[in-house]
JSON list of C-alpha atoms in Angstrom, two decimals:
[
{"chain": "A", "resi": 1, "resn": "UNK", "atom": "CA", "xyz": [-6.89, -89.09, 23.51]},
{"chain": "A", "resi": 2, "resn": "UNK", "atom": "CA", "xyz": [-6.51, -90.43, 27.15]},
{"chain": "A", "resi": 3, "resn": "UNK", "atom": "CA", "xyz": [-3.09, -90.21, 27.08]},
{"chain": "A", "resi": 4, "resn": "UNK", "atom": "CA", "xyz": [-2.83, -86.42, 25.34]},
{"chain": "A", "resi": 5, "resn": "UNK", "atom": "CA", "xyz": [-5.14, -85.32, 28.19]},
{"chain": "A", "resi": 6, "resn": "UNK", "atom": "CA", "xyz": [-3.22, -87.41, 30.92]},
{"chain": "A", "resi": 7, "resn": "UNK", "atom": "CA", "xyz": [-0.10, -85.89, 29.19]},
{"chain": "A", "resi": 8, "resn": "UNK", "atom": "CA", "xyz": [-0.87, -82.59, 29.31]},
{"chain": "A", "resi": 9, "resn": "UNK", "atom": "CA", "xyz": [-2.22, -83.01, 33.20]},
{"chain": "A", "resi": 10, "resn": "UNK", "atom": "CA", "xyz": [0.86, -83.71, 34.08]},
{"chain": "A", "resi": 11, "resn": "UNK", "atom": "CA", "xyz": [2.31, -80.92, 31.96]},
{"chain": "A", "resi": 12, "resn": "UNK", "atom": "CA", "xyz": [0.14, -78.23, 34.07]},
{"chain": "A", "resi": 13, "resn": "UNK", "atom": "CA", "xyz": [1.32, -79.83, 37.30]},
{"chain": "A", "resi": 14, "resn": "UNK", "atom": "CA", "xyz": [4.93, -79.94, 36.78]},
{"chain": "A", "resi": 15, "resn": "UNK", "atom": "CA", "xyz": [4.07, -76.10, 35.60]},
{"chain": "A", "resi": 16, "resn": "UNK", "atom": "CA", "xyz": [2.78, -75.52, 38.80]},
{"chain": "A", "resi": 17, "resn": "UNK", "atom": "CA", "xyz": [5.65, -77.14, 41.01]},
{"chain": "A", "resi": 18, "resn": "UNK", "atom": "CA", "xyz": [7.99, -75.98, 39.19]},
{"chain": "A", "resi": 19, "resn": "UNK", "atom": "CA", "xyz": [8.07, -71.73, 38.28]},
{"chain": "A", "resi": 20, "resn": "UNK", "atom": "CA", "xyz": [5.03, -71.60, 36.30]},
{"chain": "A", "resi": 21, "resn": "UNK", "atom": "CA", "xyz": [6.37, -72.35, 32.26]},
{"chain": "A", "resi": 22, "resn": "UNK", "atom": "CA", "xyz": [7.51, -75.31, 30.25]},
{"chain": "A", "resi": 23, "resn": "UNK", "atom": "CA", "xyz": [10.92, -73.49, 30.61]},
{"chain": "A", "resi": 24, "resn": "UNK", "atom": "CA", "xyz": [11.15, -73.63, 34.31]},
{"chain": "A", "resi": 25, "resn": "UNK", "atom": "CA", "xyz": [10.51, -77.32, 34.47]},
{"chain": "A", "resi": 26, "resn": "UNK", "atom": "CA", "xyz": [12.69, -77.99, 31.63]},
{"chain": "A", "resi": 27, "resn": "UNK", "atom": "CA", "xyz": [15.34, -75.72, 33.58]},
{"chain": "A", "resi": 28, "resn": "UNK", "atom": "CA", "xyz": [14.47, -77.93, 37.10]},
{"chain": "A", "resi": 29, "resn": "UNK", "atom": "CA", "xyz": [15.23, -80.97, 34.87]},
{"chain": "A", "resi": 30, "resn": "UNK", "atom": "CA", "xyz": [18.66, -79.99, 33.94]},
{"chain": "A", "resi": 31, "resn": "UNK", "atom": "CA", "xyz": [19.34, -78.93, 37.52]},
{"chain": "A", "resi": 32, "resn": "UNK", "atom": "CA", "xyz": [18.25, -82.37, 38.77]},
{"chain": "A", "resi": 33, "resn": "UNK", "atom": "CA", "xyz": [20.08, -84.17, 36.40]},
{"chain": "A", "resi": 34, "resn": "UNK", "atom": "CA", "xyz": [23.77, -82.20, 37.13]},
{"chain": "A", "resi": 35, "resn": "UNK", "atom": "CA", "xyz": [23.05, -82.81, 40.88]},
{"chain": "A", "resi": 36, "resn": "UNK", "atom": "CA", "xyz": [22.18, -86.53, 39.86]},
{"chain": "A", "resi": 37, "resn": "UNK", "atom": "CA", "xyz": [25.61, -86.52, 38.08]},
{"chain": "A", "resi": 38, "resn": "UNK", "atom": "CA", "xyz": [27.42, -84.98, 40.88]},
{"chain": "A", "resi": 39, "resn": "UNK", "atom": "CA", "xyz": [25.75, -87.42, 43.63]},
{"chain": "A", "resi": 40, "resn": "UNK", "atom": "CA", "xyz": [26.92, -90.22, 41.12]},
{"chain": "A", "resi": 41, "resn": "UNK", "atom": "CA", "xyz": [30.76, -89.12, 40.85]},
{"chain": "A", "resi": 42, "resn": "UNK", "atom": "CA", "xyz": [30.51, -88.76, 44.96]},
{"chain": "A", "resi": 43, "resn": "UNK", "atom": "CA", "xyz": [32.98, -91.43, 45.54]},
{"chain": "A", "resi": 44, "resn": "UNK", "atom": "CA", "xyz": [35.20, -90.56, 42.41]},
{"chain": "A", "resi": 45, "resn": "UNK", "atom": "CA", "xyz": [35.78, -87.02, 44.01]},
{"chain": "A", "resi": 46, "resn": "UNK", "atom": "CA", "xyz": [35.84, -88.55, 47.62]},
{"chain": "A", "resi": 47, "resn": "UNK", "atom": "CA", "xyz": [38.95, -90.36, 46.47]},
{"chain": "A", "resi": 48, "resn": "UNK", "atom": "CA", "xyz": [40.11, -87.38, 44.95]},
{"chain": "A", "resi": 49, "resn": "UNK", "atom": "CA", "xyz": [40.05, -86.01, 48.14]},
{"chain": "A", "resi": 50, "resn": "UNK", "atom": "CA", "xyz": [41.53, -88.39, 50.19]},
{"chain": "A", "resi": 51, "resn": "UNK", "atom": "CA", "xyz": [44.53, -88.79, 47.61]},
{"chain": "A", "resi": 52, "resn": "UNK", "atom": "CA", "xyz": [45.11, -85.21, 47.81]},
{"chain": "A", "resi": 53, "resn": "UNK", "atom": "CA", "xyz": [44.91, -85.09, 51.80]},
{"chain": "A", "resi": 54, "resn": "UNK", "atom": "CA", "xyz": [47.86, -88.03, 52.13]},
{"chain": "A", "resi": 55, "resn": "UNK", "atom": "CA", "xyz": [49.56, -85.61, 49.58]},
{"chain": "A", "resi": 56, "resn": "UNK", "atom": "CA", "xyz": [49.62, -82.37, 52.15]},
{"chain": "A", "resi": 57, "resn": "UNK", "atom": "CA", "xyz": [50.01, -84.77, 55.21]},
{"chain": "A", "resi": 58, "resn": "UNK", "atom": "CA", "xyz": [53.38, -86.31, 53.52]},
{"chain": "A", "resi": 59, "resn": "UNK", "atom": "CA", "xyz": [54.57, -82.24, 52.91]},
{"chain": "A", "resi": 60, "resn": "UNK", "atom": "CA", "xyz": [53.60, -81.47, 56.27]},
{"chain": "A", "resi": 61, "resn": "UNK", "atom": "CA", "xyz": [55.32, -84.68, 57.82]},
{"chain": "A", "resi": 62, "resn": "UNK", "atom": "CA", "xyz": [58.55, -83.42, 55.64]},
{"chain": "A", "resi": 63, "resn": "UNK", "atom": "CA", "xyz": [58.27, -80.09, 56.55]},
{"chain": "A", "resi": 64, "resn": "UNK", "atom": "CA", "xyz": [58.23, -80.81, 60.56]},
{"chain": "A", "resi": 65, "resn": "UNK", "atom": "CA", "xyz": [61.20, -83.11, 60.23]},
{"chain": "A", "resi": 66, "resn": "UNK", "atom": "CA", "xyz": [63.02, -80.11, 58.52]},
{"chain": "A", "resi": 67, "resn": "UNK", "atom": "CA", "xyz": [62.29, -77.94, 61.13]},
{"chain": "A", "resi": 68, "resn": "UNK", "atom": "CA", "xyz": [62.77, -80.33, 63.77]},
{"chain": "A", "resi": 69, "resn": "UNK", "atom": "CA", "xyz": [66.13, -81.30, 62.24]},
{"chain": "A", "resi": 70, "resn": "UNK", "atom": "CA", "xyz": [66.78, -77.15, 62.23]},
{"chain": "A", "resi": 71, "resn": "UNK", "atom": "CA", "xyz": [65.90, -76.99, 66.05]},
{"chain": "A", "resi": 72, "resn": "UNK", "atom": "CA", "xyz": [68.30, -80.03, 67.49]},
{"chain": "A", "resi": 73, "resn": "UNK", "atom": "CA", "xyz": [70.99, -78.09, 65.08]},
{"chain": "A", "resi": 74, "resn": "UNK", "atom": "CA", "xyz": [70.33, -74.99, 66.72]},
{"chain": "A", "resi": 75, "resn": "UNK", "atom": "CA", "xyz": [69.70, -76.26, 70.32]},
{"chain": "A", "resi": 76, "resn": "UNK", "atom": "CA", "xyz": [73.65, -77.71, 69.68]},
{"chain": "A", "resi": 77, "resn": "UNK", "atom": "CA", "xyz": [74.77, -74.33, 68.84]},
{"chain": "A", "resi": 78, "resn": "UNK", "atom": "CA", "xyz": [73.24, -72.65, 71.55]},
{"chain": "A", "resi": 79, "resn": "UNK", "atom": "CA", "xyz": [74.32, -74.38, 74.15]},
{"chain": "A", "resi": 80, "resn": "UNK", "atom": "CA", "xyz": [77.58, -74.04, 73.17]},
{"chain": "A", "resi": 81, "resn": "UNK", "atom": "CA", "xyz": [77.45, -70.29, 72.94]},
{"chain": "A", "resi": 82, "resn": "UNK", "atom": "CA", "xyz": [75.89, -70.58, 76.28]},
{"chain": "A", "resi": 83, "resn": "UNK", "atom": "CA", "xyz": [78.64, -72.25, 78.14]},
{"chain": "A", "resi": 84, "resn": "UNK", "atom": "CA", "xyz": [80.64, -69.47, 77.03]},
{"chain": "A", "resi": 85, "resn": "UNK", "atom": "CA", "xyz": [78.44, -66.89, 77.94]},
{"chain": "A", "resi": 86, "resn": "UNK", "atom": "CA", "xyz": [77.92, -68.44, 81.23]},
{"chain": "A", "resi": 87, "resn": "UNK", "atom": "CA", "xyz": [81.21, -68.99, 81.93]},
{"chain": "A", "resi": 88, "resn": "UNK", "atom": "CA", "xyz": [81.88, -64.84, 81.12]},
{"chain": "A", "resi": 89, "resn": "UNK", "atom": "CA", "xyz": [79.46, -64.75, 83.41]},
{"chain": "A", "resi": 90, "resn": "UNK", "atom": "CA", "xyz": [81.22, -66.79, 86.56]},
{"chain": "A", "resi": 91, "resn": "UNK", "atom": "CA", "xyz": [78.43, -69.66, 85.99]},
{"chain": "A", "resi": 92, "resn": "UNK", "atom": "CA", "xyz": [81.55, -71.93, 84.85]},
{"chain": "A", "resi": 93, "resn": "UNK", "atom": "CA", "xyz": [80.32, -74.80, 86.87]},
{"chain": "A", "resi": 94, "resn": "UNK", "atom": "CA", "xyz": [76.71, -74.31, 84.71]},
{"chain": "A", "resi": 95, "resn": "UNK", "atom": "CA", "xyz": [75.15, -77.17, 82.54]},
{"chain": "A", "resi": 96, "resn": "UNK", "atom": "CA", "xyz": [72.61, -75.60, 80.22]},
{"chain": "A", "resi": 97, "resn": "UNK", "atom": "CA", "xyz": [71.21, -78.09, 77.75]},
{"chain": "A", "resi": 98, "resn": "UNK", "atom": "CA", "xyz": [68.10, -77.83, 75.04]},
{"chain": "A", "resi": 99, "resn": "UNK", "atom": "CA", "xyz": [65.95, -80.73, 74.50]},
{"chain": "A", "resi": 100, "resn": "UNK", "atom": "CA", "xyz": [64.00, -80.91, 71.66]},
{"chain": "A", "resi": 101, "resn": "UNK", "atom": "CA", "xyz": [61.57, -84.29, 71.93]},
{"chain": "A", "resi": 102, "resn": "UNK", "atom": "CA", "xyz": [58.98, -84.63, 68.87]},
{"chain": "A", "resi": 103, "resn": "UNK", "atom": "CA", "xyz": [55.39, -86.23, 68.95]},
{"chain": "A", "resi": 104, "resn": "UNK", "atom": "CA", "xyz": [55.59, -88.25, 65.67]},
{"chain": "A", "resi": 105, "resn": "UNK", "atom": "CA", "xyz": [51.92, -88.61, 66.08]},
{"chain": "A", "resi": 106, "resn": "UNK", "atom": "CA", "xyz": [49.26, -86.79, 64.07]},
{"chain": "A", "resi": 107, "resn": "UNK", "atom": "CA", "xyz": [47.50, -84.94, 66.66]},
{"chain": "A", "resi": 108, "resn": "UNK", "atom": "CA", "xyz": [51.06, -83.45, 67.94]},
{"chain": "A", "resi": 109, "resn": "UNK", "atom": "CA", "xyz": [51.59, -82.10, 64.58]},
{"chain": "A", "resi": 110, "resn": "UNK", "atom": "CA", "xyz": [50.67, -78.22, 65.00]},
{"chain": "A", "resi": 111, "resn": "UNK", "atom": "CA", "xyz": [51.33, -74.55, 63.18]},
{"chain": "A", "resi": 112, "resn": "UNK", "atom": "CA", "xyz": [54.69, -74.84, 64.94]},
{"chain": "A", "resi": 113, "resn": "UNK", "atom": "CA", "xyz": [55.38, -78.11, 64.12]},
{"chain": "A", "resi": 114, "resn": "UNK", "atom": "CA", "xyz": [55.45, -81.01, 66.35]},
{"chain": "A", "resi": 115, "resn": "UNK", "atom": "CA", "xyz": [58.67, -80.27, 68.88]},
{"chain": "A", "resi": 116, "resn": "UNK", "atom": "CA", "xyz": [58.91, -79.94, 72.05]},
{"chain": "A", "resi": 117, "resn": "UNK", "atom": "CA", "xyz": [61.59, -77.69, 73.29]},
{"chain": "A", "resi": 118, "resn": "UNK", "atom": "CA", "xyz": [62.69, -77.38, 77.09]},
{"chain": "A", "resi": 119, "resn": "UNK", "atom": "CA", "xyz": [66.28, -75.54, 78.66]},
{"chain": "A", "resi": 120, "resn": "UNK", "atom": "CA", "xyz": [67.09, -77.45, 81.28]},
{"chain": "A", "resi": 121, "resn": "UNK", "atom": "CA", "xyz": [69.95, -76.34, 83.58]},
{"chain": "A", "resi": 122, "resn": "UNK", "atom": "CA", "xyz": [71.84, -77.96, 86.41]},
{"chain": "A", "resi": 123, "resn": "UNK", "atom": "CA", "xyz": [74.03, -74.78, 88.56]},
{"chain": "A", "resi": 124, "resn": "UNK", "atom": "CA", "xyz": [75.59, -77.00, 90.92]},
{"chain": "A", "resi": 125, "resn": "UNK", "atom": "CA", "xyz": [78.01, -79.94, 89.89]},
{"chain": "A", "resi": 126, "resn": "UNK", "atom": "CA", "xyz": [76.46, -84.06, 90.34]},
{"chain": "A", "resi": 127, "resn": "UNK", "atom": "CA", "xyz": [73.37, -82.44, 89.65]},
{"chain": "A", "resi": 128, "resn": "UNK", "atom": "CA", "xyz": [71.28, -83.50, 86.59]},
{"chain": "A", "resi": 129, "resn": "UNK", "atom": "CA", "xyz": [69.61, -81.04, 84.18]},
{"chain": "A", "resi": 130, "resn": "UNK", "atom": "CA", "xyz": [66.30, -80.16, 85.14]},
{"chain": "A", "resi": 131, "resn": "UNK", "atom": "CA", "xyz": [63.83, -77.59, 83.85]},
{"chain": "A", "resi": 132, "resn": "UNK", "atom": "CA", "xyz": [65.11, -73.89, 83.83]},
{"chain": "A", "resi": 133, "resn": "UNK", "atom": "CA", "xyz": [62.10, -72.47, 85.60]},
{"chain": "A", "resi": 134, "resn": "UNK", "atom": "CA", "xyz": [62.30, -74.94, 88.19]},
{"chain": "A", "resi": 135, "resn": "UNK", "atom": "CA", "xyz": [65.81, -74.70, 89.57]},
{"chain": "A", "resi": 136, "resn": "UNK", "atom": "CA", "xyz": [66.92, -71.18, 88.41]},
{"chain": "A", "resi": 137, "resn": "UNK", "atom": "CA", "xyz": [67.13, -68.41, 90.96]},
{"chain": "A", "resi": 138, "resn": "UNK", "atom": "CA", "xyz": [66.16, -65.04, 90.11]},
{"chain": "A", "resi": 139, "resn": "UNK", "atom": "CA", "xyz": [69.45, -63.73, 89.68]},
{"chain": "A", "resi": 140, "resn": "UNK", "atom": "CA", "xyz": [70.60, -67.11, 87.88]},
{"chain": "A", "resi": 141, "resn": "UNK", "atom": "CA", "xyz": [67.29, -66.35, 85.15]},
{"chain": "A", "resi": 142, "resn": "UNK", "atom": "CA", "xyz": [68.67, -62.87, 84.91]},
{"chain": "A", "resi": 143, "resn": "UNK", "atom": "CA", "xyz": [72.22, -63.76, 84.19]},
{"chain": "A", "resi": 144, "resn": "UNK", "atom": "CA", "xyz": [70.78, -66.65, 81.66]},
{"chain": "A", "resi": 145, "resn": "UNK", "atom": "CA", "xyz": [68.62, -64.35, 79.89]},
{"chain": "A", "resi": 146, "resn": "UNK", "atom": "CA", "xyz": [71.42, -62.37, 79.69]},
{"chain": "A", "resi": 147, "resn": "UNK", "atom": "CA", "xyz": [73.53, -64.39, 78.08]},
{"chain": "A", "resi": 148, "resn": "UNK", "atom": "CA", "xyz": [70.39, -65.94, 75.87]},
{"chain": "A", "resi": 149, "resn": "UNK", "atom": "CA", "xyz": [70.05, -61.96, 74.90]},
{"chain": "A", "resi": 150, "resn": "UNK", "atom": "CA", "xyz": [73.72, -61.85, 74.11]},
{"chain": "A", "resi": 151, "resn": "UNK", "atom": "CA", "xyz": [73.61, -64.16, 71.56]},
{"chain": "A", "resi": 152, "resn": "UNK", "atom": "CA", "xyz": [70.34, -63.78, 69.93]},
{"chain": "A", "resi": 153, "resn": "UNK", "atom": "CA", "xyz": [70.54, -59.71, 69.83]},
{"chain": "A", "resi": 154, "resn": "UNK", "atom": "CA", "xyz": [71.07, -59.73, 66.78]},
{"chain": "A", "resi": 155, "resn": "UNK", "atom": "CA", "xyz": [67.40, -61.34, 65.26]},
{"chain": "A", "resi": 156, "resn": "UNK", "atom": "CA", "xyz": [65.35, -59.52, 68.01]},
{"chain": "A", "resi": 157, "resn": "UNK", "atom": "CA", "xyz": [63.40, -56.12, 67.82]},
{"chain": "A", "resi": 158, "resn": "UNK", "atom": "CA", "xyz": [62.63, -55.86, 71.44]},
{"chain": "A", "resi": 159, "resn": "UNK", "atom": "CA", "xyz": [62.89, -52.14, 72.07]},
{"chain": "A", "resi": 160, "resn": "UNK", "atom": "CA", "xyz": [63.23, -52.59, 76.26]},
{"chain": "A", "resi": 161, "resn": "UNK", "atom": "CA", "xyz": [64.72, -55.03, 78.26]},
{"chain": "A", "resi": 162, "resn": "UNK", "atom": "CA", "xyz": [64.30, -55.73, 81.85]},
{"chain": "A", "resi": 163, "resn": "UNK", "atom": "CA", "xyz": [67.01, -57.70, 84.01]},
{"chain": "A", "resi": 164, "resn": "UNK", "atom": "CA", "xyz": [65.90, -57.88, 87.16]},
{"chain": "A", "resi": 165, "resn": "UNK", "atom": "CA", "xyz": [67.92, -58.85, 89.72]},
{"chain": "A", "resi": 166, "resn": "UNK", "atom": "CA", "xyz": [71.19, -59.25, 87.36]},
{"chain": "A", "resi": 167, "resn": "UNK", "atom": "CA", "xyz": [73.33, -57.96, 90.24]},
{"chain": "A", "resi": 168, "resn": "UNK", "atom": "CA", "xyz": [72.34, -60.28, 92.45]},
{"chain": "A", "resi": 169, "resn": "UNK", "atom": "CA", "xyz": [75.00, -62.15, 94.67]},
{"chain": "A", "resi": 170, "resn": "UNK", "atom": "CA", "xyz": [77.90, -61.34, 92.40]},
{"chain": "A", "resi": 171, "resn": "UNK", "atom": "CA", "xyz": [80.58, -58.81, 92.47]},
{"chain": "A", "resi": 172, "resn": "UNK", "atom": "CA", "xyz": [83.91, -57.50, 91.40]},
{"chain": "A", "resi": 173, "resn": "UNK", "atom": "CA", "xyz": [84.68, -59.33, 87.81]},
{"chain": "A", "resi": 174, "resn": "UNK", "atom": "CA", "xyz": [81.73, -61.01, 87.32]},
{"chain": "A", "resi": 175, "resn": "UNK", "atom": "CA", "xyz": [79.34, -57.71, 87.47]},
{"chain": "A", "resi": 176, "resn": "UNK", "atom": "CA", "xyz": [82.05, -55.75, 85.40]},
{"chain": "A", "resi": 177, "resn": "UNK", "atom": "CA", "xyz": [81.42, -58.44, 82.56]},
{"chain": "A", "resi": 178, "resn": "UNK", "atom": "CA", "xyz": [77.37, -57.76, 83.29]},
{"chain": "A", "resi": 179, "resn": "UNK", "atom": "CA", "xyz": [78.31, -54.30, 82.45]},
{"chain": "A", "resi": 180, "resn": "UNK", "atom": "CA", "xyz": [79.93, -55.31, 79.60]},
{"chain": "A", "resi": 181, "resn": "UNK", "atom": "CA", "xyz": [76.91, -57.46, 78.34]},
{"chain": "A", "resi": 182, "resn": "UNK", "atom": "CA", "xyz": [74.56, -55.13, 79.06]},
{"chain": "A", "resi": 183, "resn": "UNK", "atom": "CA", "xyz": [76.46, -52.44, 77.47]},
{"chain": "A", "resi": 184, "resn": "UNK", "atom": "CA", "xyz": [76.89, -54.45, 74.40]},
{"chain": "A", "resi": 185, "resn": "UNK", "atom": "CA", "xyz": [73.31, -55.55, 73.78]},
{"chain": "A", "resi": 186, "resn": "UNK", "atom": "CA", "xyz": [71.97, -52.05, 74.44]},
{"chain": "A", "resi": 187, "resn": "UNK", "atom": "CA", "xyz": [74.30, -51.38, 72.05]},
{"chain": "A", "resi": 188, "resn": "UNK", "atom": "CA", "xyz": [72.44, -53.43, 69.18]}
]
């Protein structure tokens, strides 16, 4: 009898905890025991996990040396389409170059990849390349852009362009060919 009563006292208070019926309690139960479950296949789906992370970080690692491979092959055919365009342009003695330098390391890897990519340009000869913005005048930018425009016209939706300072320190041939360049881009 001790144990029916005992029994049943612990009925009412697992009743009480629990929502008030037999059902509730029985319902608590089966919630326990799935979250028991779940706590118990913790590492199985940890692994799981990890697996499938080293999975996207091997697609990701492909898919940045793609597009870094694409970038060095288009940084080659850009600058040669640039020494033409800059020669057009009476910047024969020019050296335009495009680095591209990746960061094979995990935190360089970001939503654009993992490259690096520089124009570096050298205007007067026995001068090394060195970074566009630094050693460009305005009216060397201007003529570069314009020649960078040239080429790439084609992909870009830019409705307006602004070359300021195009015309400055050249004459004769050189700005009839900036007329020409600027005709033919406004143009497109």
């Amino acid at each position: 009898q001790a144990v029916v009563e005992d029994r049943l006292d612990l009925i009412q208070q697992l009743k009480k905890k629990y929502g008030g019926s037999v059902e509730a309690v029985v319902a608590t139960g089966s919630r326990a025991q799935e979250e028991l479950q779940q706590l118990g296949s913790h590492e199985e789906r940890a692994a799981e996990m990890a697996a499938r992370l080293d999975e996207e970080f091997r697609l990701l690692h492909t898919l940045a040396q793609q597009l870094s491979k694409k970038r060095i092959d288009a940084a080659k055919r850009m600058m040669t389409l640039m020494g033409t365009e800059l020669a057009a342009l009476k910047m024969e003695q020019a050296i335009f170059q495009i680095t591209v330098s990746s960061d094979e390391s995990v935190e360089g890897l970001g939503s654009a990849g993992r490259d690096r990519v520089e124009f570096l340009l050298s205007s007067n000869p026995g001068e090394p390349p060195r970074p566009l913005s630094r050693v460009a005048s305005g009216g060397e930018l201007s003529r570069i852009m314009l020649a960078l425009k040239t080429i790439l016209v084609e992909g870009d939706s830019i409705p307006t362009l602004v070359f300021d300072e195009v015309d400055a320190g050249i004459g004769g041939g050189v700005a009839e060919e900036v007329g020409r360049k600027l005709k033919g881009i406004s143009d497109r």
